[in-house]
GROMACS .gro file of C-alpha atoms in nm:
model
  512
    1MET     CA    1   4.486  -8.735  -1.313
    2THR     CA    2   4.296  -8.677  -0.989
    3LEU     CA    3   3.918  -8.712  -0.996
    4SER     CA    4   3.663  -8.693  -0.717
    5ARG     CA    5   3.433  -8.988  -0.672
    6THR     CA    6   3.143  -8.773  -0.786
    7ALA     CA    7   3.327  -8.701  -1.110
    8ARG     CA    8   3.401  -9.071  -1.152
    9LEU     CA    9   3.034  -9.159  -1.106
   10LEU     CA   10   2.935  -8.899  -1.363
   11LEU     CA   11   3.196  -9.032  -1.606
   12ALA     CA   12   3.061  -9.386  -1.565
   13VAL     CA   13   2.704  -9.268  -1.632
   14ALA     CA   14   2.818  -9.064  -1.933
   15SER     CA   15   3.006  -9.367  -2.065
   16GLY     CA   16   2.693  -9.584  -2.041
   17VAL     CA   17   2.477  -9.323  -2.212
   18ALA     CA   18   2.731  -9.267  -2.491
   19LEU     CA   19   2.769  -9.640  -2.550
   20ALA     CA   20   2.391  -9.684  -2.577
   21LEU     CA   21   2.368  -9.393  -2.822
   22SER     CA   22   2.621  -9.564  -3.050
   23PHE     CA   23   2.374  -9.845  -3.132
   24PRO     CA   24   2.038  -9.839  -3.313
   25SER     CA   25   1.801  -9.670  -3.293
   26PHE     CA   26   2.026  -9.374  -3.206
   27HIS     CA   27   2.297  -9.469  -3.460
   28VAL     CA   28   2.567  -9.234  -3.326
   29ALA     CA   29   2.838  -9.494  -3.385
   30LEU     CA   30   3.126  -9.251  -3.327
   31LEU     CA   31   3.037  -9.238  -2.957
   32GLY     CA   32   3.134  -9.605  -2.928
   33TRP     CA   33   3.492  -9.503  -3.007
   34ILE     CA   34   3.513  -9.291  -2.689
   35ALA     CA   35   3.256  -9.434  -2.448
   36PRO     CA   36   3.473  -9.714  -2.297
   37ALA     CA   37   3.759  -9.462  -2.266
   38ALA     CA   38   3.544  -9.263  -2.025
   39LEU     CA   39   3.495  -9.573  -1.811
   40ILE     CA   40   3.868  -9.651  -1.817
   41LEU     CA   41   3.945  -9.297  -1.698
   42ALA     CA   42   3.678  -9.328  -1.429
   43VAL     CA   43   3.824  -9.646  -1.276
   44LEU     CA   44   4.199  -9.580  -1.306
   45ASN     CA   45   4.368  -9.478  -0.981
   46GLU     CA   46   4.058  -9.589  -0.793
   47SER     CA   47   4.014  -9.883  -0.558
   48PRO     CA   48   3.907 -10.202  -0.740
   49ARG     CA   49   3.597 -10.227  -0.522
   50PHE     CA   50   3.471  -9.883  -0.614
   51ALA     CA   51   3.573  -9.948  -0.975
   52LEU     CA   52   3.348 -10.256  -0.963
   53LEU     CA   53   3.058 -10.028  -0.873
   54LEU     CA   54   3.150  -9.782  -1.148
   55GLY     CA   55   3.157 -10.058  -1.409
   56TRP     CA   56   2.826 -10.194  -1.287
   57LEU     CA   57   2.672  -9.847  -1.308
   58GLN     CA   58   2.804  -9.793  -1.660
   59GLY     CA   59   2.676 -10.133  -1.775
   60ALA     CA   60   2.336 -10.086  -1.613
   61VAL     CA   61   2.288  -9.749  -1.784
   62PHE     CA   62   2.400  -9.896  -2.116
   63TYR     CA   63   2.165 -10.194  -2.110
   64ALA     CA   64   1.872 -10.001  -1.963
   65LEU     CA   65   1.890  -9.759  -2.257
   66SER     CA   66   1.980 -10.003  -2.536
   67VAL     CA   67   1.757 -10.306  -2.465
   68PRO     CA   68   1.437 -10.168  -2.302
   69PHE     CA   69   1.241 -10.394  -2.536
   70ILE     CA   70   1.308 -10.680  -2.293
   71TYR     CA   71   1.064 -10.517  -2.054
   72THR     CA   72   0.810 -10.465  -2.333
   73VAL     CA   73   0.823 -10.829  -2.435
   74MET     CA   74   0.785 -10.951  -2.077
   75ARG     CA   75   0.505 -10.707  -2.007
   76GLN     CA   76   0.297 -10.760  -2.319
   77TYR     CA   77   0.365 -11.120  -2.408
   78GLY     CA   78   0.494 -11.290  -2.092
   79PRO     CA   79   0.253 -11.180  -1.983
   80LEU     CA   80   0.377 -11.042  -1.654
   81PRO     CA   81   0.232 -10.767  -1.433
   82MET     CA   82   0.414 -10.435  -1.449
   83ILE     CA   83   0.610 -10.487  -1.127
   84GLU     CA   84   0.715 -10.841  -1.215
   85ALA     CA   85   0.812 -10.745  -1.570
   86GLY     CA   86   1.012 -10.456  -1.430
   87GLY     CA   87   1.178 -10.693  -1.185
   88VAL     CA   88   1.278 -10.936  -1.460
   89PHE     CA   89   1.412 -10.650  -1.671
   90THR     CA   90   1.608 -10.505  -1.379
   91LEU     CA   91   1.756 -10.844  -1.296
   92THR     CA   92   1.853 -10.897  -1.662
   93VAL     CA   93   2.021 -10.556  -1.676
   94LEU     CA   94   2.214 -10.615  -1.354
   95VAL     CA   95   2.333 -10.959  -1.468
   96LEU     CA   96   2.454 -10.825  -1.804
   97ALA     CA   97   2.611 -10.523  -1.634
   98ALA     CA   98   2.816 -10.759  -1.418
   99PHE     CA   99   3.052 -10.804  -1.713
  100HIS     CA  100   3.111 -10.431  -1.730
  101ALA     CA  101   3.164 -10.438  -1.354
  102ALA     CA  102   3.429 -10.706  -1.399
  103PHE     CA  103   3.596 -10.489  -1.661
  104GLY     CA  104   3.602 -10.189  -1.428
  105PHE     CA  105   3.741 -10.400  -1.145
  106GLY     CA  106   4.005 -10.555  -1.370
  107VAL     CA  107   4.129 -10.226  -1.517
  108ALA     CA  108   4.158 -10.073  -1.170
  109TRP     CA  109   4.344 -10.381  -1.045
  110PHE     CA  110   4.587 -10.376  -1.338
  111GLY     CA  111   4.626 -10.003  -1.275
  112ARG     CA  112   4.802 -10.077  -0.947
  113SER     CA  113   5.098 -10.186  -1.159
  114GLY     CA  114   5.079  -9.865  -1.364
  115THR     CA  115   4.829  -9.696  -1.591
  116GLY     CA  116   5.024  -9.809  -1.897
  117ARG     CA  117   4.975 -10.174  -1.809
  118ALA     CA  118   4.608 -10.114  -1.733
  119CYS     CA  119   4.553  -9.957  -2.076
  120LEU     CA  120   4.745 -10.243  -2.237
  121ALA     CA  121   4.535 -10.502  -2.058
  122ALA     CA  122   4.198 -10.331  -2.116
  123PRO     CA  123   4.140 -10.450  -2.477
  124PHE     CA  124   4.227 -10.812  -2.397
  125LEU     CA  125   4.012 -10.804  -2.084
  126TRP     CA  126   3.711 -10.654  -2.266
  127VAL     CA  127   3.718 -10.912  -2.545
  128SER     CA  128   3.767 -11.194  -2.296
  129LEU     CA  129   3.459 -11.081  -2.103
  130GLU     CA  130   3.251 -11.054  -2.421
  131PHE     CA  131   3.360 -11.408  -2.508
  132LEU     CA  132   3.257 -11.530  -2.163
  133LEU     CA  133   2.923 -11.350  -2.198
  134LEU     CA  134   2.860 -11.540  -2.522
  135HIS     CA  135   2.940 -11.872  -2.358
  136LEU     CA  136   2.733 -11.840  -2.041
  137PRO     CA  137   2.554 -12.176  -2.011
  138ASP     CA  138   2.197 -12.147  -2.144
  139ILE     CA  139   2.174 -11.768  -2.094
  140GLY     CA  140   2.464 -11.637  -2.305
  141TYR     CA  141   2.349 -11.307  -2.457
  142PRO     CA  142   2.605 -11.151  -2.694
  143TRP     CA  143   2.370 -10.871  -2.797
  144ASN     CA  144   2.525 -10.537  -2.899
  145LEU     CA  145   2.887 -10.642  -2.862
  146LEU     CA  146   3.121 -10.344  -2.892
  147GLY     CA  147   3.247 -10.455  -3.234
  148TYR     CA  148   2.910 -10.381  -3.393
  149VAL     CA  149   2.987 -10.011  -3.344
  150ALA     CA  150   3.241 -10.052  -3.626
  151GLY     CA  151   3.040 -10.315  -3.813
  152GLY     CA  152   2.844 -10.055  -4.003
  153ASN     CA  153   3.156  -9.940  -4.186
  154LEU     CA  154   3.196 -10.137  -4.508
  155ALA     CA  155   3.576 -10.132  -4.492
  156LEU     CA  156   3.629 -10.209  -4.123
  157VAL     CA  157   3.376 -10.493  -4.118
  158GLN     CA  158   3.591 -10.690  -4.367
  159LEU     CA  159   3.825 -10.766  -4.074
  160THR     CA  160   3.565 -11.012  -3.948
  161THR     CA  161   3.648 -11.259  -4.225
  162ILE     CA  162   3.968 -11.321  -4.028
  163THR     CA  163   3.877 -11.249  -3.668
  164GLY     CA  164   3.500 -11.264  -3.643
  165ILE     CA  165   3.315 -10.986  -3.463
  166PHE     CA  166   3.565 -11.003  -3.176
  167GLY     CA  167   3.832 -10.849  -3.400
  168LEU     CA  168   3.621 -10.537  -3.432
  169SER     CA  169   3.561 -10.534  -3.056
  170LEU     CA  170   3.938 -10.553  -3.004
  171LEU     CA  171   3.994 -10.271  -3.252
  172VAL     CA  172   3.736 -10.038  -3.095
  173VAL     CA  173   3.836 -10.099  -2.733
  174SER     CA  174   4.206 -10.071  -2.824
  175TYR     CA  175   4.139  -9.724  -2.963
  176ASN     CA  176   3.947  -9.638  -2.647
  177ALA     CA  177   4.235  -9.760  -2.429
  178LEU     CA  178   4.477  -9.554  -2.637
  179THR     CA  179   4.253  -9.249  -2.596
  180ALA     CA  180   4.240  -9.295  -2.218
  181TRP     CA  181   4.620  -9.335  -2.204
  182MET     CA  182   4.667  -9.022  -2.415
  183VAL     CA  183   4.444  -8.818  -2.182
  184LEU     CA  184   4.641  -8.943  -1.882
  185GLN     CA  185   4.971  -8.855  -2.052
  186ILE     CA  186   4.852  -8.504  -2.132
  187SER     CA  187   4.728  -8.458  -1.775
  188GLN     CA  188   5.087  -8.524  -1.669
  189ARG     CA  189   5.211  -8.273  -1.928
  190ASP     CA  190   5.360  -8.547  -2.141
  191LYS     CA  191   5.258  -8.497  -2.504
  192ARG     CA  192   5.424  -8.806  -2.648
  193GLY     CA  193   5.097  -8.997  -2.633
  194LEU     CA  194   4.920  -8.730  -2.834
  195GLY     CA  195   5.124  -8.800  -3.147
  196ILE     CA  196   5.049  -9.173  -3.130
  197TRP     CA  197   4.680  -9.102  -3.080
  198ILE     CA  198   4.670  -8.860  -3.374
  199GLY     CA  199   4.839  -9.120  -3.596
  200ALA     CA  200   4.594  -9.392  -3.495
  201THR     CA  201   4.298  -9.160  -3.543
  202ALA     CA  202   4.418  -9.058  -3.888
  203ALA     CA  203   4.466  -9.421  -3.990
  204LEU     CA  204   4.114  -9.512  -3.880
  205ILE     CA  205   3.964  -9.214  -4.060
  206VAL     CA  206   4.145  -9.302  -4.384
  207ALA     CA  207   4.040  -9.668  -4.356
  208GLY     CA  208   3.681  -9.579  -4.271
  209VAL     CA  209   3.636  -9.313  -4.539
  210ALA     CA  210   3.848  -9.437  -4.829
  211GLY     CA  211   3.836  -9.810  -4.755
  212PRO     CA  212   3.475  -9.877  -4.865
  213ARG     CA  213   3.569  -9.779  -5.221
  214LEU     CA  214   3.811 -10.072  -5.234
  215VAL     CA  215   3.557 -10.335  -5.126
  216PRO     CA  216   3.464 -10.553  -5.427
  217GLN     CA  217   3.114 -10.581  -5.567
  218ALA     CA  218   2.947 -10.920  -5.537
  219ALA     CA  219   2.772 -11.070  -5.839
  220ALA     CA  220   2.420 -11.206  -5.793
  221ASP     CA  221   2.276 -11.455  -6.040
  222HIS     CA  222   1.963 -11.571  -5.857
  223ILE     CA  223   1.649 -11.411  -5.715
  224ALA     CA  224   1.455 -11.519  -5.408
  225HIS     CA  225   1.112 -11.386  -5.318
  226LEU     CA  226   1.112 -11.287  -4.952
  227VAL     CA  227   0.755 -11.248  -4.833
  228GLN     CA  228   0.689 -11.026  -4.533
  229THR     CA  229   0.369 -11.166  -4.383
  230ASN     CA  230   0.304 -10.879  -4.140
  231PHE     CA  231   0.079 -11.074  -3.903
  232THR     CA  232  -0.004 -10.929  -3.563
  233VAL     CA  233   0.188 -11.107  -3.291
  234SER     CA  234  -0.026 -11.291  -3.039
  235MET     CA  235   0.036 -11.496  -2.726
  236SER     CA  236  -0.212 -11.760  -2.834
  237TYR     CA  237  -0.413 -11.852  -3.141
  238PRO     CA  238  -0.775 -11.972  -3.149
  239ALA     CA  239  -0.861 -12.301  -3.314
  240ASP     CA  240  -1.030 -12.121  -3.603
  241TRP     CA  241  -0.732 -11.895  -3.679
  242MET     CA  242  -0.668 -12.048  -4.021
  243GLN     CA  243  -1.031 -11.998  -4.124
  244SER     CA  244  -1.062 -11.646  -3.986
  245HIS     CA  245  -0.738 -11.537  -4.157
  246ALA     CA  246  -0.809 -11.716  -4.484
  247PRO     CA  247  -0.838 -11.387  -4.682
  248GLU     CA  248  -0.493 -11.277  -4.559
  249LEU     CA  249  -0.346 -11.617  -4.637
  250ASP     CA  250  -0.502 -11.603  -4.983
  251GLN     CA  251  -0.339 -11.263  -5.035
  252LEU     CA  252   0.001 -11.397  -4.926
  253GLU     CA  253  -0.036 -11.698  -5.153
  254GLN     CA  254  -0.117 -11.471  -5.446
  255ILE     CA  255   0.179 -11.243  -5.367
  256SER     CA  256   0.413 -11.543  -5.345
  257VAL     CA  257   0.306 -11.728  -5.657
  258SER     CA  258   0.274 -11.416  -5.874
  259ALA     CA  259   0.623 -11.297  -5.785
  260ALA     CA  260   0.778 -11.636  -5.858
  261GLN     CA  261   0.594 -11.672  -6.189
  262LYS     CA  262   0.716 -11.331  -6.306
  263MET     CA  263   1.072 -11.404  -6.204
  264PRO     CA  264   1.159 -11.768  -6.120
  265GLY     CA  265   1.303 -11.822  -5.773
  266MET     CA  266   1.250 -11.966  -5.428
  267VAL     CA  267   0.970 -11.819  -5.214
  268VAL     CA  268   1.051 -11.761  -4.848
  269TRP     CA  269   0.815 -11.693  -4.556
  270PRO     CA  270   0.952 -11.594  -4.215
  271GLU     CA  271   0.990 -11.769  -3.882
  272VAL     CA  272   0.651 -11.905  -3.782
  273PRO     CA  273   0.437 -11.590  -3.736
  274ALA     CA  274   0.114 -11.784  -3.682
  275PRO     CA  275  -0.002 -12.137  -3.593
  276PHE     CA  276   0.174 -12.290  -3.892
  277SER     CA  277   0.249 -12.661  -3.890
  278LEU     CA  278   0.283 -12.897  -4.182
  279GLN     CA  279   0.111 -13.155  -3.964
  280ASP     CA  280  -0.198 -12.935  -4.008
  281GLY     CA  281  -0.362 -13.049  -4.331
  282ARG     CA  282  -0.494 -12.699  -4.404
  283LEU     CA  283  -0.147 -12.544  -4.405
  284LEU     CA  284   0.007 -12.842  -4.584
  285THR     CA  285  -0.245 -12.810  -4.866
  286ARG     CA  286  -0.178 -12.438  -4.904
  287ALA     CA  287   0.200 -12.475  -4.876
  288THR     CA  288   0.200 -12.752  -5.138
  289ARG     CA  289  -0.004 -12.534  -5.369
  290ILE     CA  290   0.238 -12.242  -5.326
  291ALA     CA  291   0.542 -12.464  -5.384
  292ARG     CA  292   0.397 -12.607  -5.705
  293GLY     CA  293   0.274 -12.270  -5.827
  294ALA     CA  294   0.603 -12.094  -5.753
  295GLY     CA  295   0.814 -12.368  -5.909
  296GLY     CA  296   1.139 -12.274  -5.734
  297GLY     CA  297   1.075 -12.414  -5.388
  298PHE     CA  298   0.891 -12.277  -5.084
  299LEU     CA  299   1.079 -12.223  -4.757
  300LEU     CA  300   0.877 -12.132  -4.448
  301GLY     CA  301   0.889 -12.133  -4.071
  302VAL     CA  302   0.673 -12.395  -3.901
  303VAL     CA  303   0.615 -12.566  -3.571
  304ASP     CA  304   0.717 -12.928  -3.618
  305TRP     CA  305   0.590 -13.188  -3.372
  306LYS     CA  306   0.807 -13.489  -3.297
  307PRO     CA  307   0.784 -13.785  -3.054
  308LEU     CA  308   0.992 -13.744  -2.737
  309ALA     CA  309   1.214 -14.014  -2.595
  310SER     CA  310   1.037 -13.965  -2.261
  311GLY     CA  311   0.697 -14.014  -2.423
  312GLY     CA  312   0.448 -13.776  -2.575
  313ILE     CA  313   0.534 -13.522  -2.843
  314GLY     CA  314   0.738 -13.203  -2.839
  315ALA     CA  315   0.740 -12.891  -3.055
  316ASN     CA  316   1.034 -12.762  -3.258
  317ASN     CA  317   1.075 -12.415  -3.404
  318SER     CA  318   1.163 -12.526  -3.757
  319ALA     CA  319   1.225 -12.424  -4.116
  320ALA     CA  320   1.085 -12.645  -4.393
  321LEU     CA  321   1.148 -12.643  -4.768
  322LEU     CA  322   0.895 -12.789  -5.009
  323ASP     CA  323   1.032 -12.854  -5.357
  324SER     CA  324   0.863 -12.768  -5.685
  325ALA     CA  325   0.657 -13.088  -5.660
  326GLY     CA  326   0.538 -12.995  -5.312
  327ALA     CA  327   0.742 -13.262  -5.136
  328LEU     CA  328   0.928 -13.188  -4.813
  329SER     CA  329   1.298 -13.180  -4.905
  330PHE     CA  330   1.454 -13.003  -4.605
  331LEU     CA  331   1.372 -12.957  -4.238
  332TYR     CA  332   1.586 -12.771  -3.985
  333ASP     CA  333   1.506 -12.755  -3.613
  334LYS     CA  334   1.628 -12.445  -3.431
  335ILE     CA  335   1.925 -12.534  -3.211
  336HIS     CA  336   1.980 -12.223  -2.999
  337LEU     CA  337   1.648 -12.140  -2.837
  338VAL     CA  338   1.568 -11.813  -2.660
  339PRO     CA  339   1.582 -11.870  -2.283
  340PHE     CA  340   1.271 -11.777  -2.087
  341SER     CA  341   1.057 -11.746  -2.398
  342GLU     CA  342   1.109 -12.059  -2.609
  343TYR     CA  343   1.214 -12.273  -2.315
  344VAL     CA  344   1.292 -12.239  -1.944
  345PRO     CA  345   1.653 -12.319  -1.848
  346TRP     CA  346   1.719 -12.473  -1.508
  347ARG     CA  347   1.349 -12.553  -1.477
  348ASN     CA  348   1.398 -12.757  -1.160
  349TRP     CA  349   1.537 -12.453  -0.979
  350LEU     CA  350   1.348 -12.167  -1.146
  351THR     CA  351   0.995 -12.294  -1.099
  352PHE     CA  352   0.858 -11.938  -1.091
  353ALA     CA  353   0.966 -11.879  -1.451
  354GLY     CA  354   0.747 -12.141  -1.611
  355GLY     CA  355   0.483 -11.885  -1.706
  356LEU     CA  356   0.727 -11.695  -1.922
  357THR     CA  357   0.701 -11.957  -2.194
  358GLY     CA  358   0.362 -11.811  -2.279
  359LEU     CA  359   0.555 -11.589  -2.520
  360VAL     CA  360   0.613 -11.865  -2.776
  361GLY     CA  361   0.597 -12.206  -2.619
  362ASP     CA  362   0.814 -12.473  -2.465
  363PHE     CA  363   1.024 -12.588  -2.760
  364GLN     CA  364   1.274 -12.868  -2.799
  365HIS     CA  365   1.634 -12.801  -2.904
  366GLY     CA  366   1.745 -12.912  -3.248
  367SER     CA  367   2.083 -13.081  -3.278
  368GLN     CA  368   2.193 -13.081  -3.644
  369TYR     CA  369   2.342 -12.805  -3.861
  370LYS     CA  370   2.141 -12.899  -4.169
  371VAL     CA  371   2.233 -12.819  -4.529
  372GLY     CA  372   1.971 -12.830  -4.806
  373ARG     CA  373   1.982 -12.814  -5.184
  374LEU     CA  374   1.843 -12.555  -5.422
  375PRO     CA  375   1.883 -12.529  -5.799
  376GLY     CA  376   2.234 -12.390  -5.827
  377GLY     CA  377   2.378 -12.473  -5.485
  378SER     CA  378   2.345 -12.556  -5.118
  379PHE     CA  379   2.193 -12.349  -4.838
  380SER     CA  380   2.132 -12.345  -4.464
  381VAL     CA  381   1.879 -12.168  -4.245
  382PHE     CA  382   1.929 -12.019  -3.902
  383ILE     CA  383   1.631 -11.889  -3.710
  384CYS     CA  384   1.589 -11.553  -3.539
  385TYR     CA  385   1.806 -11.532  -3.223
  386GLU     CA  386   2.065 -11.771  -3.369
  387ALA     CA  387   2.190 -11.480  -3.583
  388ILE     CA  388   2.372 -11.327  -3.285
  389PHE     CA  389   2.596 -11.631  -3.231
  390PRO     CA  390   2.885 -11.610  -3.481
  391ASN     CA  391   3.048 -11.942  -3.399
  392GLU     CA  392   2.720 -12.125  -3.452
  393VAL     CA  393   2.639 -11.963  -3.787
  394ARG     CA  394   2.984 -12.053  -3.918
  395ARG     CA  395   2.906 -12.419  -3.852
  396PHE     CA  396   2.646 -12.410  -4.127
  397THR     CA  397   2.909 -12.280  -4.369
  398LEU     CA  398   3.154 -12.547  -4.255
  399ALA     CA  399   2.885 -12.807  -4.316
  400GLY     CA  400   2.869 -12.696  -4.679
  401ALA     CA  401   2.619 -12.409  -4.704
  402ALA     CA  402   2.689 -12.184  -5.004
  403LEU     CA  403   2.398 -11.952  -4.911
  404LEU     CA  404   2.270 -11.843  -4.570
  405VAL     CA  405   1.903 -11.777  -4.497
  406ASN     CA  406   1.784 -11.616  -4.174
  407ILE     CA  407   1.412 -11.625  -4.098
  408SER     CA  408   1.284 -11.427  -3.803
  409ASP     CA  409   0.976 -11.283  -3.637
  410ASP     CA  410   1.082 -10.955  -3.480
  411GLY     CA  411   0.720 -10.849  -3.436
  412TRP     CA  412   0.753 -10.928  -3.065
  413PHE     CA  413   0.972 -10.619  -3.030
  414GLY     CA  414   0.712 -10.372  -3.161
  415GLY     CA  415   0.853 -10.040  -3.276
  416SER     CA  416   1.168 -10.069  -3.065
  417ALA     CA  417   1.531 -10.061  -3.175
  418ALA     CA  418   1.557 -10.442  -3.155
  419PRO     CA  419   1.487 -10.519  -3.525
  420ALA     CA  420   1.757 -10.273  -3.638
  421GLN     CA  421   2.002 -10.408  -3.381
  422HIS     CA  422   1.919 -10.764  -3.486
  423LEU     CA  423   1.983 -10.682  -3.852
  424ALA     CA  424   2.315 -10.516  -3.768
  425MET     CA  425   2.434 -10.838  -3.607
  426ALA     CA  426   2.297 -11.072  -3.875
  427ARG     CA  427   2.467 -10.860  -4.143
  428VAL     CA  428   2.810 -10.931  -3.992
  429ARG     CA  429   2.743 -11.305  -4.018
  430ALA     CA  430   2.731 -11.263  -4.396
  431VAL     CA  431   3.073 -11.096  -4.399
  432GLU     CA  432   3.235 -11.337  -4.153
  433ASN     CA  433   3.146 -11.627  -4.381
  434ARG     CA  434   3.157 -11.446  -4.719
  435ARG     CA  435   2.808 -11.566  -4.801
  436TRP     CA  436   2.498 -11.400  -4.936
  437LEU     CA  437   2.240 -11.367  -4.659
  438LEU     CA  438   1.867 -11.368  -4.725
  439ARG     CA  439   1.684 -11.235  -4.420
  440ASP     CA  440   1.305 -11.271  -4.419
  441THR     CA  441   1.098 -11.140  -4.128
  442ASN     CA  442   0.735 -11.113  -4.029
  443ASN     CA  443   0.722 -10.733  -4.022
  444GLY     CA  444   1.081 -10.612  -4.082
  445ILE     CA  445   1.362 -10.578  -4.142
  446THR     CA  446   1.360 -10.796  -4.456
  447VAL     CA  447   1.676 -10.766  -4.665
  448SER     CA  448   1.929 -10.929  -4.893
  449VAL     CA  449   2.290 -10.880  -4.777
  450ASP     CA  450   2.584 -10.942  -5.006
  451PRO     CA  451   2.900 -11.126  -4.888
  452TYR     CA  452   3.074 -10.794  -4.815
  453GLY     CA  453   2.794 -10.657  -4.597
  454ARG     CA  454   2.610 -10.432  -4.843
  455ILE     CA  455   2.232 -10.424  -4.820
  456ALA     CA  456   2.152 -10.528  -5.177
  457ALA     CA  457   1.773 -10.505  -5.140
  458ARG     CA  458   1.538 -10.400  -4.861
  459LEU     CA  459   1.164 -10.405  -4.797
  460ALA     CA  460   0.982 -10.137  -4.596
  461THR     CA  461   0.885 -10.238  -4.242
  462ASP     CA  462   0.533 -10.310  -4.118
  463VAL     CA  463   0.392 -10.383  -4.463
  464ARG     CA  464   0.269 -10.702  -4.623
  465GLY     CA  465   0.467 -10.751  -4.937
  466GLU     CA  466   0.743 -10.925  -5.128
  467LEU     CA  467   1.108 -10.844  -5.191
  468ASP     CA  468   1.291 -10.957  -5.504
  469ALA     CA  469   1.613 -11.045  -5.324
  470PRO     CA  470   1.928 -11.100  -5.530
  471TYR     CA  471   2.176 -11.364  -5.420
  472GLY     CA  472   2.442 -11.604  -5.537
  473PHE     CA  473   2.614 -11.920  -5.418
  474ARG     CA  474   2.974 -11.910  -5.289
  475THR     CA  475   3.189 -12.203  -5.182
  476GLY     CA  476   3.516 -12.063  -5.043
  477LEU     CA  477   3.588 -12.064  -4.670
  478THR     CA  478   3.716 -11.759  -4.483
  479PHE     CA  479   3.985 -11.780  -4.218
  480TYR     CA  480   3.720 -11.718  -3.953
  481THR     CA  481   3.494 -11.989  -4.091
  482ARG     CA  482   3.781 -12.240  -4.080
  483TRP     CA  483   3.925 -12.149  -3.741
  484GLY     CA  484   3.642 -11.986  -3.550
  485ASP     CA  485   3.699 -11.783  -3.235
  486TRP     CA  486   4.077 -11.806  -3.222
  487LEU     CA  487   4.113 -11.436  -3.137
  488PRO     CA  488   3.914 -11.427  -2.812
  489TRP     CA  489   4.105 -11.737  -2.698
  490LEU     CA  490   4.430 -11.546  -2.753
  491CYS     CA  491   4.280 -11.252  -2.562
  492LEU     CA  492   4.199 -11.484  -2.273
  493ILE     CA  493   4.558 -11.611  -2.272
  494ALA     CA  494   4.695 -11.255  -2.284
  495THR     CA  495   4.466 -11.151  -1.998
  496LEU     CA  496   4.582 -11.444  -1.786
  497MET     CA  497   4.947 -11.367  -1.858
  498LEU     CA  498   4.901 -11.003  -1.756
  499LEU     CA  499   4.713 -11.120  -1.450
  500LEU     CA  500   5.007 -11.339  -1.349
  501LEU     CA  501   5.244 -11.046  -1.400
  502GLY     CA  502   5.024 -10.834  -1.177
  503VAL     CA  503   5.018 -11.099  -0.906
  504ARG     CA  504   5.397 -11.127  -0.927
  505ASP     CA  505   5.435 -10.750  -0.892
  506THR     CA  506   5.197 -10.743  -0.598
  507LEU     CA  507   5.388 -11.019  -0.417
  508ALA     CA  508   5.721 -10.849  -0.491
  509HIS     CA  509   5.590 -10.519  -0.351
  510ARG     CA  510   5.475 -10.689  -0.031
  511ASN     CA  511   5.816 -10.850   0.016
  512VAL     CA  512   6.001 -10.519  -0.010
   0.00000   0.00000   0.00000
C-alpha cells in the first residue's frame, strides 16, 4: 500500500486522537481496537527515521489529549507561571511520546524484512515498551496503558488474573496488528487475511458480549463506611486550619460514627486531604473518639513524622488504623511517591525543580508492604498513585492481604478525566489479585469493587458523605499474584529474538 508522507502524518494524528478518545472521559473504548493499527499502517514501508517522527507525533497527540490535567496541576498547585507550566507539560508529553516513537521506529525497521514480520513483532514490541515505561527509574508512568481499553469489559478483564494488565495490552495490540495486516493484504488484492480478521473479530465480540454473563458473583459479608471528606485542595494550610474547619470536622465525625453505629464496620477516610497528623493532639483526640464511637476501627490518611538517619525529621504520606479502643494498630508509609510533587528525583541535577514540591511536600519513601488485621481477616492499604503499579500492588497480596484498600485524594485533578482514569486502573488491581477493593477518596470516585471487577457500590462525586461499601476477605492467590510480570518478560525475549532475526537478514542482504 503506497501512502504519501502527508497521508502518513494524518494517519499518525488520527491514531493519537482515536487512542485518546478510547479512555475516560471520552469512553469510546472501541477506538482503542483500531487506533494503533492506523499507526502501524502509517509507518510500514517508510524509513525508520520518518517512522520515528510519526510515532512521536502520534504519542504527543495522545498524551496531550488524555492527560492535560498535568498542566492544570502544575499551573494551579506547583505553582508555576503559565509558560513554565506549559513547558513542563510539553516536556512530559514529549518524554512519554518517545515510547510511541520507539514503537514506530521498530515496526518500520522490522518491516524491512516484510510486513508480515512487522505485524508479528508489533504486539511484542508494544508490550515490551509499556513494560520499560513502567520501570523507568523514579519517573516510570504507566498511566493509560493500552490494556485498560479492554479492562472495562467484565469478561476480558478476567484475563488479568493470569497475565496482569499486560495480557490485555497484548490482546488489544495483537488485534490492531492483525487489522493492519488485513488492510495490507486487501490492498494487494489478497483476501485471505480478511477471513482471519473476521474470525478474530467474531470471537472478540462473542467473548465481550456473552462472556460477562459467565463471570461469577462475589459474596460480601462485611460493610465498611467509606467517608468522602470533600475538602478543598490547597497548597498550604494555616496554623489555625483545625480550628477554622472544626464545624466540617464535627460533621464528618458525626457521619462516620452514625454510619458505623447503624451498621457495624470499619470507618475509612481518604489519603490526607488536610493537615492531618496523629502527632497533632487535636487530630489524635478526634480520631480516637471516632475509633471508639465507631467500634470497628478507623483507617485514615495522615502525615507521619519520623526521625531521619541524617538528622532532623521527615514526613511520610501514611495510612493509620486505630482499633476500637483508639490505639494505633497499623501504620503504612507510602512506598511509591509521585515524582515532582511528593519528592524531587535527581535533586542534585534538577535544582530548578525544587519548587514543584509545593504541591504536597517533600516526603520520604516507605519501604515495607504492610499487612494489618481487621475482625474477619487481613488487609493492606496502597495510597493514590500506587494503584497504577500492578507488580507493587500484588506484593501486598503476596504478603498476606485478604482485602485491598486504596485511599486517594484526586481533588488535585479538579473536574478532569484523571479520577475516572485512576479508578479504571485501580479496578484492574482488584481483578488481578482476586480481592475486594475499597477505594476511598477526598472528592471522588469512591467505590467498592468486587474481585471480578464489578462496581458493587459507588458514591456521587464532589459531595461530603458516606458509602456503605460491601466487601469480603479472600485468601487464594491468582497466577498473576504468584508469578507477577512473566508475560512482558516473554514479550521482551520475543522482541529480542525477532530483532536478531532482522539483523541476520540485513547482514545476509548486504552480503548478496
